[in-house]
CSV table of C-alpha atoms and ligand atoms in Angstrom, one decimal:
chain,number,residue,atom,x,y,z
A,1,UNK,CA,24.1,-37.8,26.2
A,2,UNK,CA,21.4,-38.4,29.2
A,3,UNK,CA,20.1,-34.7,29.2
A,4,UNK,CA,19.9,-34.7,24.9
A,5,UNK,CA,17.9,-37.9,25.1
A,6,UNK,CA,15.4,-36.6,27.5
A,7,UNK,CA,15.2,-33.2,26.8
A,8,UNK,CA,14.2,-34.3,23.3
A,9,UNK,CA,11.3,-37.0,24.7
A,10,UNK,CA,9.7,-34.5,27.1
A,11,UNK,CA,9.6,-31.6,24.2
A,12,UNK,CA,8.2,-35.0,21.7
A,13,UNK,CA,5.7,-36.2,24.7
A,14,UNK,CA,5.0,-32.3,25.5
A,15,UNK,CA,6.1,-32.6,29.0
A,16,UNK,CA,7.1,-29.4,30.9
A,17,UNK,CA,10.3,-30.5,32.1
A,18,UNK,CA,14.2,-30.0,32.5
A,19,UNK,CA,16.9,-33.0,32.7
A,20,UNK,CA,20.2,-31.7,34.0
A,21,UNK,CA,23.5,-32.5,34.9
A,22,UNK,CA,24.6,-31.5,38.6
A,23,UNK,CA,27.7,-32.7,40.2
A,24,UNK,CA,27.8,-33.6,43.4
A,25,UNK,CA,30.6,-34.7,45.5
A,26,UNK,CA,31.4,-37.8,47.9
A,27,UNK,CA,30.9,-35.6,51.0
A,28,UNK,CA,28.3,-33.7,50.3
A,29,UNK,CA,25.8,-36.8,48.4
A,30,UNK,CA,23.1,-36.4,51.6
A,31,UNK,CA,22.8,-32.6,51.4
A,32,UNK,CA,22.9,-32.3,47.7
A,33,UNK,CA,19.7,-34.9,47.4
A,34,UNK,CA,18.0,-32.8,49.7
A,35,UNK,CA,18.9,-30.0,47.7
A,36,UNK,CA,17.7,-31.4,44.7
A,37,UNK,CA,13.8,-32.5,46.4
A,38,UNK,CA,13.3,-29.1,48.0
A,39,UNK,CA,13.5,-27.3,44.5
A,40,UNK,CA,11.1,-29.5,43.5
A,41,UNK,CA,12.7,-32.4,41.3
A,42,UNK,CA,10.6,-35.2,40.2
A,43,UNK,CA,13.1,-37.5,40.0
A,44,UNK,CA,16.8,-38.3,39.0
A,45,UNK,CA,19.7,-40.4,37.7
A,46,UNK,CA,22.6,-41.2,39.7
A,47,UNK,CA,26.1,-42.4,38.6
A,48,UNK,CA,29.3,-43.5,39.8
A,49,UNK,CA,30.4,-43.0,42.6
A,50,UNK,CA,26.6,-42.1,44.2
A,51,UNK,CA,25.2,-45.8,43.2
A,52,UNK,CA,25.8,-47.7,45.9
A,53,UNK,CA,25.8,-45.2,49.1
A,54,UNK,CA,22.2,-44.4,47.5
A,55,UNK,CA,21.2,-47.3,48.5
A,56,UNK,CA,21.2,-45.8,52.5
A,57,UNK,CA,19.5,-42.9,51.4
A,58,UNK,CA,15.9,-43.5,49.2
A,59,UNK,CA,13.3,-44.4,51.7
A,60,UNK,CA,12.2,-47.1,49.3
A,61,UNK,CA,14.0,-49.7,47.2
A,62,UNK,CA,12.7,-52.0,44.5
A,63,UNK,CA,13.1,-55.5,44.9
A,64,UNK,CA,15.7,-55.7,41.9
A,65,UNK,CA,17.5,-53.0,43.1
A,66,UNK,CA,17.7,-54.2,46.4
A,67,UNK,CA,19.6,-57.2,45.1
A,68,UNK,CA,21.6,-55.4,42.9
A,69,UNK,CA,22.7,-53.0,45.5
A,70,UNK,CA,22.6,-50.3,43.9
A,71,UNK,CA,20.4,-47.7,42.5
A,72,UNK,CA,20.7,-45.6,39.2
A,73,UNK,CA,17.2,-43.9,39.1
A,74,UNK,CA,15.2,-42.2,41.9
A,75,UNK,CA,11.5,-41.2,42.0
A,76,UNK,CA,10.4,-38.5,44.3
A,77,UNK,CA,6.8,-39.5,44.9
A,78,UNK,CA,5.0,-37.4,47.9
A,79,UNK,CA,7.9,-36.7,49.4
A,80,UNK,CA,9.7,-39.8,49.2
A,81,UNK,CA,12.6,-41.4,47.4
A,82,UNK,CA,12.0,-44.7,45.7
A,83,UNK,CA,15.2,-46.1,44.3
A,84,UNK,CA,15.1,-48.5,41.1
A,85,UNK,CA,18.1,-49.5,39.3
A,86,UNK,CA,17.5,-50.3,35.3
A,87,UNK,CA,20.9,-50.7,34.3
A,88,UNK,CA,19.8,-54.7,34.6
A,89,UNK,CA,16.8,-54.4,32.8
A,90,UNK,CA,17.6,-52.0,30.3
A,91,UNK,CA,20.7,-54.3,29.7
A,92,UNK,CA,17.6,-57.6,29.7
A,93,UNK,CA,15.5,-55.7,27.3
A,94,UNK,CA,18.2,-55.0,24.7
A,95,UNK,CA,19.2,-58.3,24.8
A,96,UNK,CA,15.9,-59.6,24.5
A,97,UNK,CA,15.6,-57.9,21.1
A,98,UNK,CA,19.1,-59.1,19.6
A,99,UNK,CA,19.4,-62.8,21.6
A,100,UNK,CA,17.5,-65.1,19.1
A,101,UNK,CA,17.3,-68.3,20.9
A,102,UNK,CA,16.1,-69.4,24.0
A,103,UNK,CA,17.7,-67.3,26.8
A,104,UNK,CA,17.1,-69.9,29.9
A,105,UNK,CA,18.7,-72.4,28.0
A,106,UNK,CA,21.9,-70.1,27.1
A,107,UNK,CA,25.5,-70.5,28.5
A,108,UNK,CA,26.5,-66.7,30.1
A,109,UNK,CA,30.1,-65.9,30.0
A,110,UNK,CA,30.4,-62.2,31.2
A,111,UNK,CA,33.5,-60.8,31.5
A,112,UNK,CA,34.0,-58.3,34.0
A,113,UNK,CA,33.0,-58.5,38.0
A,114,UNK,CA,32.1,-54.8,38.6
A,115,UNK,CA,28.6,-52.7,38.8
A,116,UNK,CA,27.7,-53.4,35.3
A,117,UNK,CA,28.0,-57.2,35.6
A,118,UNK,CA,26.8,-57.1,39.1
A,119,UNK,CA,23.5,-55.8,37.9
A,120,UNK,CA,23.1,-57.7,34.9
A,121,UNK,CA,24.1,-60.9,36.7
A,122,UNK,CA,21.2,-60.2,39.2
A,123,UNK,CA,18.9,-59.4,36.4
A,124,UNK,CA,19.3,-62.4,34.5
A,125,UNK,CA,19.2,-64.6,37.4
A,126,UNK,CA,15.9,-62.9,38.0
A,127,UNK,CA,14.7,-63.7,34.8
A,128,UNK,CA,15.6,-67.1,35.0
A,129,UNK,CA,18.9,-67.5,33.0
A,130,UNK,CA,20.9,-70.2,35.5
A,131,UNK,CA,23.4,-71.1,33.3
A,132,UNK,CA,26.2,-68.4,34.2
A,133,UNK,CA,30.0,-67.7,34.4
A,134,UNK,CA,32.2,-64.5,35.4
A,135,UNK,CA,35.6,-64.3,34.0
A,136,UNK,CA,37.5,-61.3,35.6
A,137,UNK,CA,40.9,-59.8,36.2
A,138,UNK,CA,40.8,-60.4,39.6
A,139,UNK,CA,39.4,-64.0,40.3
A,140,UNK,CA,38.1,-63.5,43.7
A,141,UNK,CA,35.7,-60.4,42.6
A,142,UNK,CA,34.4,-62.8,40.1
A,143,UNK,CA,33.5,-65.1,43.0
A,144,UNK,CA,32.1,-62.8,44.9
A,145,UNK,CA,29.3,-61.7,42.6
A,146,UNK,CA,27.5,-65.2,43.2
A,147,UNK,CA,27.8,-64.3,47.3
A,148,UNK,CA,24.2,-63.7,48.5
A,149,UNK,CA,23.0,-64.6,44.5
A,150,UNK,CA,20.1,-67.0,44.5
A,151,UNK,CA,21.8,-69.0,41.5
A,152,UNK,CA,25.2,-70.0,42.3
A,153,UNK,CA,27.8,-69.5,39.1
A,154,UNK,CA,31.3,-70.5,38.0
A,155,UNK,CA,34.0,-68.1,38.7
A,156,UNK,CA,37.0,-68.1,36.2
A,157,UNK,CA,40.1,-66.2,35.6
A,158,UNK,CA,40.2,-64.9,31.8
A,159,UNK,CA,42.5,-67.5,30.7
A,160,UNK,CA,40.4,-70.4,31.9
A,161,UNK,CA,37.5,-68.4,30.0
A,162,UNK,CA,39.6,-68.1,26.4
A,163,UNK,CA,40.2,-71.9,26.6
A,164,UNK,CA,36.4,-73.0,27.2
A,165,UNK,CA,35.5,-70.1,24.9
A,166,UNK,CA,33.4,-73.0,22.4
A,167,UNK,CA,31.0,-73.6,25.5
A,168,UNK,CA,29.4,-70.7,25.6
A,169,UNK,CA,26.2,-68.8,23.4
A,170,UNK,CA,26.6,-65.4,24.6
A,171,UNK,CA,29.8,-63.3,25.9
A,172,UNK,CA,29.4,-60.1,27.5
A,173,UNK,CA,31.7,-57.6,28.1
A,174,UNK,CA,31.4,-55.4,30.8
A,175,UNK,CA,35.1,-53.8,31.4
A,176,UNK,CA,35.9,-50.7,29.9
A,177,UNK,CA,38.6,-52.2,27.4
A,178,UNK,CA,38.2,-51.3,24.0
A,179,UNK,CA,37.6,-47.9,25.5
A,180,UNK,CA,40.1,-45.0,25.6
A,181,UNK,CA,43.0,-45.4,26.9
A,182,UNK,CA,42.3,-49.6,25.8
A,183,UNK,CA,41.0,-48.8,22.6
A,184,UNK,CA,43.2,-51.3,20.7
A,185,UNK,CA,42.9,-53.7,23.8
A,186,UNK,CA,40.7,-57.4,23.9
A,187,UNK,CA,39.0,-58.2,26.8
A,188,UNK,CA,39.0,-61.9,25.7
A,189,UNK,CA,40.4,-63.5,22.6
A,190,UNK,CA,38.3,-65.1,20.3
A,191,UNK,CA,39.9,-67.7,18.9
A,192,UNK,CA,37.8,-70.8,20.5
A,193,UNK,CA,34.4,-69.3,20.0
A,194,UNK,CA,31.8,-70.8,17.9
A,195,UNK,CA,30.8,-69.2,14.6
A,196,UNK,CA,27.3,-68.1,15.8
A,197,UNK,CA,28.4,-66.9,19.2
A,198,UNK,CA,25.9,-64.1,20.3
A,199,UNK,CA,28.5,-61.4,21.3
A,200,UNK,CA,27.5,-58.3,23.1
A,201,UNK,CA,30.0,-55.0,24.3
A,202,UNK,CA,28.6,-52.8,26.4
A,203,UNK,CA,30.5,-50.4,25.4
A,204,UNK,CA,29.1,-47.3,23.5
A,205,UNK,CA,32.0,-45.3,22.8
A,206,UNK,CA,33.3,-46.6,20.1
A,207,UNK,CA,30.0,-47.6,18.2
A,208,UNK,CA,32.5,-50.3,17.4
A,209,UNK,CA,34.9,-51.7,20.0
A,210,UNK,CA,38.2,-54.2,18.9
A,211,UNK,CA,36.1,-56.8,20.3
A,212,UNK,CA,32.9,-56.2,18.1
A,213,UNK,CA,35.4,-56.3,15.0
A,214,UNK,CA,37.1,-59.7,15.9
A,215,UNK,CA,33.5,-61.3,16.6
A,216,UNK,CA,31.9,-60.1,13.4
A,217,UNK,CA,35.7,-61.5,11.3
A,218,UNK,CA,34.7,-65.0,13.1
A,219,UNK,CA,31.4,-64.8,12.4
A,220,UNK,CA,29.8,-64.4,15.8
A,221,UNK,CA,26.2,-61.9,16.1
A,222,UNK,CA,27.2,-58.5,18.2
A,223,UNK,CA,25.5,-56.0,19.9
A,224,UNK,CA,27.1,-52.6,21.2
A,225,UNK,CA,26.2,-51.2,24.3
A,226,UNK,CA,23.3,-48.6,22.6
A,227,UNK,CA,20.8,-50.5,23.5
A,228,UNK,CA,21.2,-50.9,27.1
A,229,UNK,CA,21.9,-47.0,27.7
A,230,UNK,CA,18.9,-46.1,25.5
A,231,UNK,CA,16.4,-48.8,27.4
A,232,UNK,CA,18.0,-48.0,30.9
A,233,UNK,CA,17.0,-44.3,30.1
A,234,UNK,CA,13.7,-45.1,29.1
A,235,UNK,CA,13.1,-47.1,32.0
A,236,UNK,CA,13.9,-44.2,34.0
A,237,UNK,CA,11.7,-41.6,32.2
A,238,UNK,CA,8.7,-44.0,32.7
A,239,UNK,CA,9.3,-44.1,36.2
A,240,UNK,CA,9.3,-40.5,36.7
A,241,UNK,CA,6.8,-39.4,34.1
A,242,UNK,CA,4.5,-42.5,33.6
A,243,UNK,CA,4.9,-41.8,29.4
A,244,UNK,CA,6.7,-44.2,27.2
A,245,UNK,CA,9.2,-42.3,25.0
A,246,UNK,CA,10.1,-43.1,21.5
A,247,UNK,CA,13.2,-45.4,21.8
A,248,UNK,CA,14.2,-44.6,18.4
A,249,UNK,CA,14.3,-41.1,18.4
A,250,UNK,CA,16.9,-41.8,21.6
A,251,UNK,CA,19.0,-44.3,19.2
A,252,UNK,CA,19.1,-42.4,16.6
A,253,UNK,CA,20.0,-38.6,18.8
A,254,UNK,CA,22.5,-41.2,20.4
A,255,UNK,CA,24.3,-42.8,17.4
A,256,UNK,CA,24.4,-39.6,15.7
A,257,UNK,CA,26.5,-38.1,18.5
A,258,UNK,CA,28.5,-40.8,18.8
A,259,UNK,CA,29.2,-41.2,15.2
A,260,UNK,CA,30.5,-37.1,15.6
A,261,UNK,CA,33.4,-38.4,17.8
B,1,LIG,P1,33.6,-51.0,37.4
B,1,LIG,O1,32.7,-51.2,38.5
B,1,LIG,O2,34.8,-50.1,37.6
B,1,LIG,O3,34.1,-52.5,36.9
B,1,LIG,C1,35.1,-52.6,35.9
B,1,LIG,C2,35.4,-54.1,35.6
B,1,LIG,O4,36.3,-54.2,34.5
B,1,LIG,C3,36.1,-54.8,36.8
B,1,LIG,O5,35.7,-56.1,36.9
B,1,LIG,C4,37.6,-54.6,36.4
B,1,LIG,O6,38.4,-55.7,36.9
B,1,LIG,C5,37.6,-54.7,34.9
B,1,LIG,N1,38.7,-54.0,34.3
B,1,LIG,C6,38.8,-52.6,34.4
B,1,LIG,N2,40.0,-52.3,33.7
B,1,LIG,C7,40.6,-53.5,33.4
B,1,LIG,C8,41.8,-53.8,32.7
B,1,LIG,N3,42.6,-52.8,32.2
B,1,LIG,N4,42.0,-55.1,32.4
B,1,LIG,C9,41.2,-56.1,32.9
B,1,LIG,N5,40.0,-55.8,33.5
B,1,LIG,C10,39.7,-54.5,33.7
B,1,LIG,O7,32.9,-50.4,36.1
B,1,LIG,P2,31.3,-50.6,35.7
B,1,LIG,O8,30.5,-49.6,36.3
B,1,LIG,O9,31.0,-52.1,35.9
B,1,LIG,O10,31.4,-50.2,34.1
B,1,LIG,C11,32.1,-51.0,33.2
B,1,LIG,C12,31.9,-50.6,31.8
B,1,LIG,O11,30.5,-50.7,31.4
B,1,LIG,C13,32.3,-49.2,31.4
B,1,LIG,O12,33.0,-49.2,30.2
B,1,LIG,C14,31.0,-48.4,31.3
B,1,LIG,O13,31.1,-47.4,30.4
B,1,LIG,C15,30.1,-49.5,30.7
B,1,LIG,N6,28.7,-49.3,31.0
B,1,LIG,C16,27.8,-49.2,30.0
B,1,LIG,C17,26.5,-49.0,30.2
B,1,LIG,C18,25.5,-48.8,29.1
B,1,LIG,O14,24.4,-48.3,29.3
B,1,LIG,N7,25.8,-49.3,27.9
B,1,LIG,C19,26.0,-48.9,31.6
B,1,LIG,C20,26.9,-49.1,32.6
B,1,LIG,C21,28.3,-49.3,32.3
B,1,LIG,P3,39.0,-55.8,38.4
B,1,LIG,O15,37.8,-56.4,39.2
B,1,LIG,O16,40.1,-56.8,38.3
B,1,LIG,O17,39.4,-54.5,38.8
């Protein structure tokens, strides 16, 4: 959905430019940035696997994304690479508009110990939020996210989580279940979470994950994973065009292709 959403913000802003897909593999991640600078590319996104190994390559590297280690947008300014990342921030600023109480004050449970959580982990400490736990499959990932994190946090196995569930004003979910092929699949169980538990997937696809369902039965708020995607994209487009676009117009071209599926 990345080149739909920016296609249609630099025809809307009246910018002469292109957003494209381009594969490029493992081996070849060095020659194919060159590539992409010497026909002239302002800037561009990079996804898994790219994110991390980027970080060797940009000749400059925001703070953020320096902590995060790993970069998902890269400017090419006179020359140079400048890596961001604004899967943290983009994740920060759509849960700014849907968490209504005070976020420094809120107990984090996020479940999940890869990129995602790594870089909204680091983002919130950032910002701040100290009160913060990581449930994951694999306990010792979990721990390992708080290694070299300015803000130490509690590492727990998913069972430990589902039993303190009542603790805790905002659950994320950052694995893929509740995706295809876990569709039908729970991260966590609900059953020991408060009523007005601020419950956020960040999942996209489904608009609506198994999770999401359960909350809303118990009475929880939720927030699918829209947001996020459509502010990390924003945050990109600023960076490499210095215009805002309209963040509607990307939810809206995004929930109508995902409400196709
Ligand atoms: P990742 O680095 O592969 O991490 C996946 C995490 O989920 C790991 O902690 C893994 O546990 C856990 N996990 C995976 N399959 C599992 C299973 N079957 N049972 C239990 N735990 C499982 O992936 P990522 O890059 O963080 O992305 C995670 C999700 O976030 C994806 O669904 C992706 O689409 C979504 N995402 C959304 C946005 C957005 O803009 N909304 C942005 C980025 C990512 P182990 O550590 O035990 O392996």
């Amino acid at each position: 959905m990345s080149p739909d959403i920016h296609n249609a913000s630099f025809k809307a802003l009246g910018i002469k430019a292109r957003y494209e897909s381009i594969r490029i593999s493992k081996e070849n991640l060095l020659e194919g940035v060159r590539t992409l600078t010497d026909k002239g590319f302002k800037g561009f996104n990079v996804t898994i696997p790219h994110k991390v190994e980027m970080v060797q390559i940009v000749d400059e590297i925001d703070p953020l994304a320096k902590k995060i280690g790993a970069i998902n947008t890269v400017g090419v300014e006179n020359g140079k690479l400048i890596g961001y990342n604004t899967d943290g921030p983009g994740f920060l600023k759509g849960l700014q508009q849907f968490y209504k109480q005070d976020l420094l004050k809120a107990n984090v449970l996020i479940i999940g110990a890869g990129g995602a959580a790594r870089a909204i982990v680091m983002t919130l400490v950032s910002n701040g939020v100290s009160r913060l736990t990581v449930a994951n499959r694999t306990i010792e990932k979990a721990s390992n996210l708080f290694v070299n994190c300015e803000q130490k946090g509690q590492a727990l196995t998913i069972n430990e989580a589902e039993a303190c569930l009542e603790q805790f004003d905002l659950i994320i979910n950052t694995t893929p279940i509740g995706m295809e092929p876990n569709k039908d699949k729970m991260p966590i169980l609900l059953e020991n979470a408060k009523q007005k538990t601020y419950v956020c997937d960040i999942i996209y696809n489904p608009l609506q994950t198994n999770l999401l369902t359960k909350a809303l039965e118990k009475g929880c708020h939720v927030q699918n994973g829209v947001p996020m995607f459509v502010y990390q994209a924003a945050m990109s487009f600023e960076y490499w065009t210095g215009r805002k676009p309209d963040l509607e117009k990307m939810t809206e071209i995004v929930n109508t292709r995902l409400l196709q599926k």
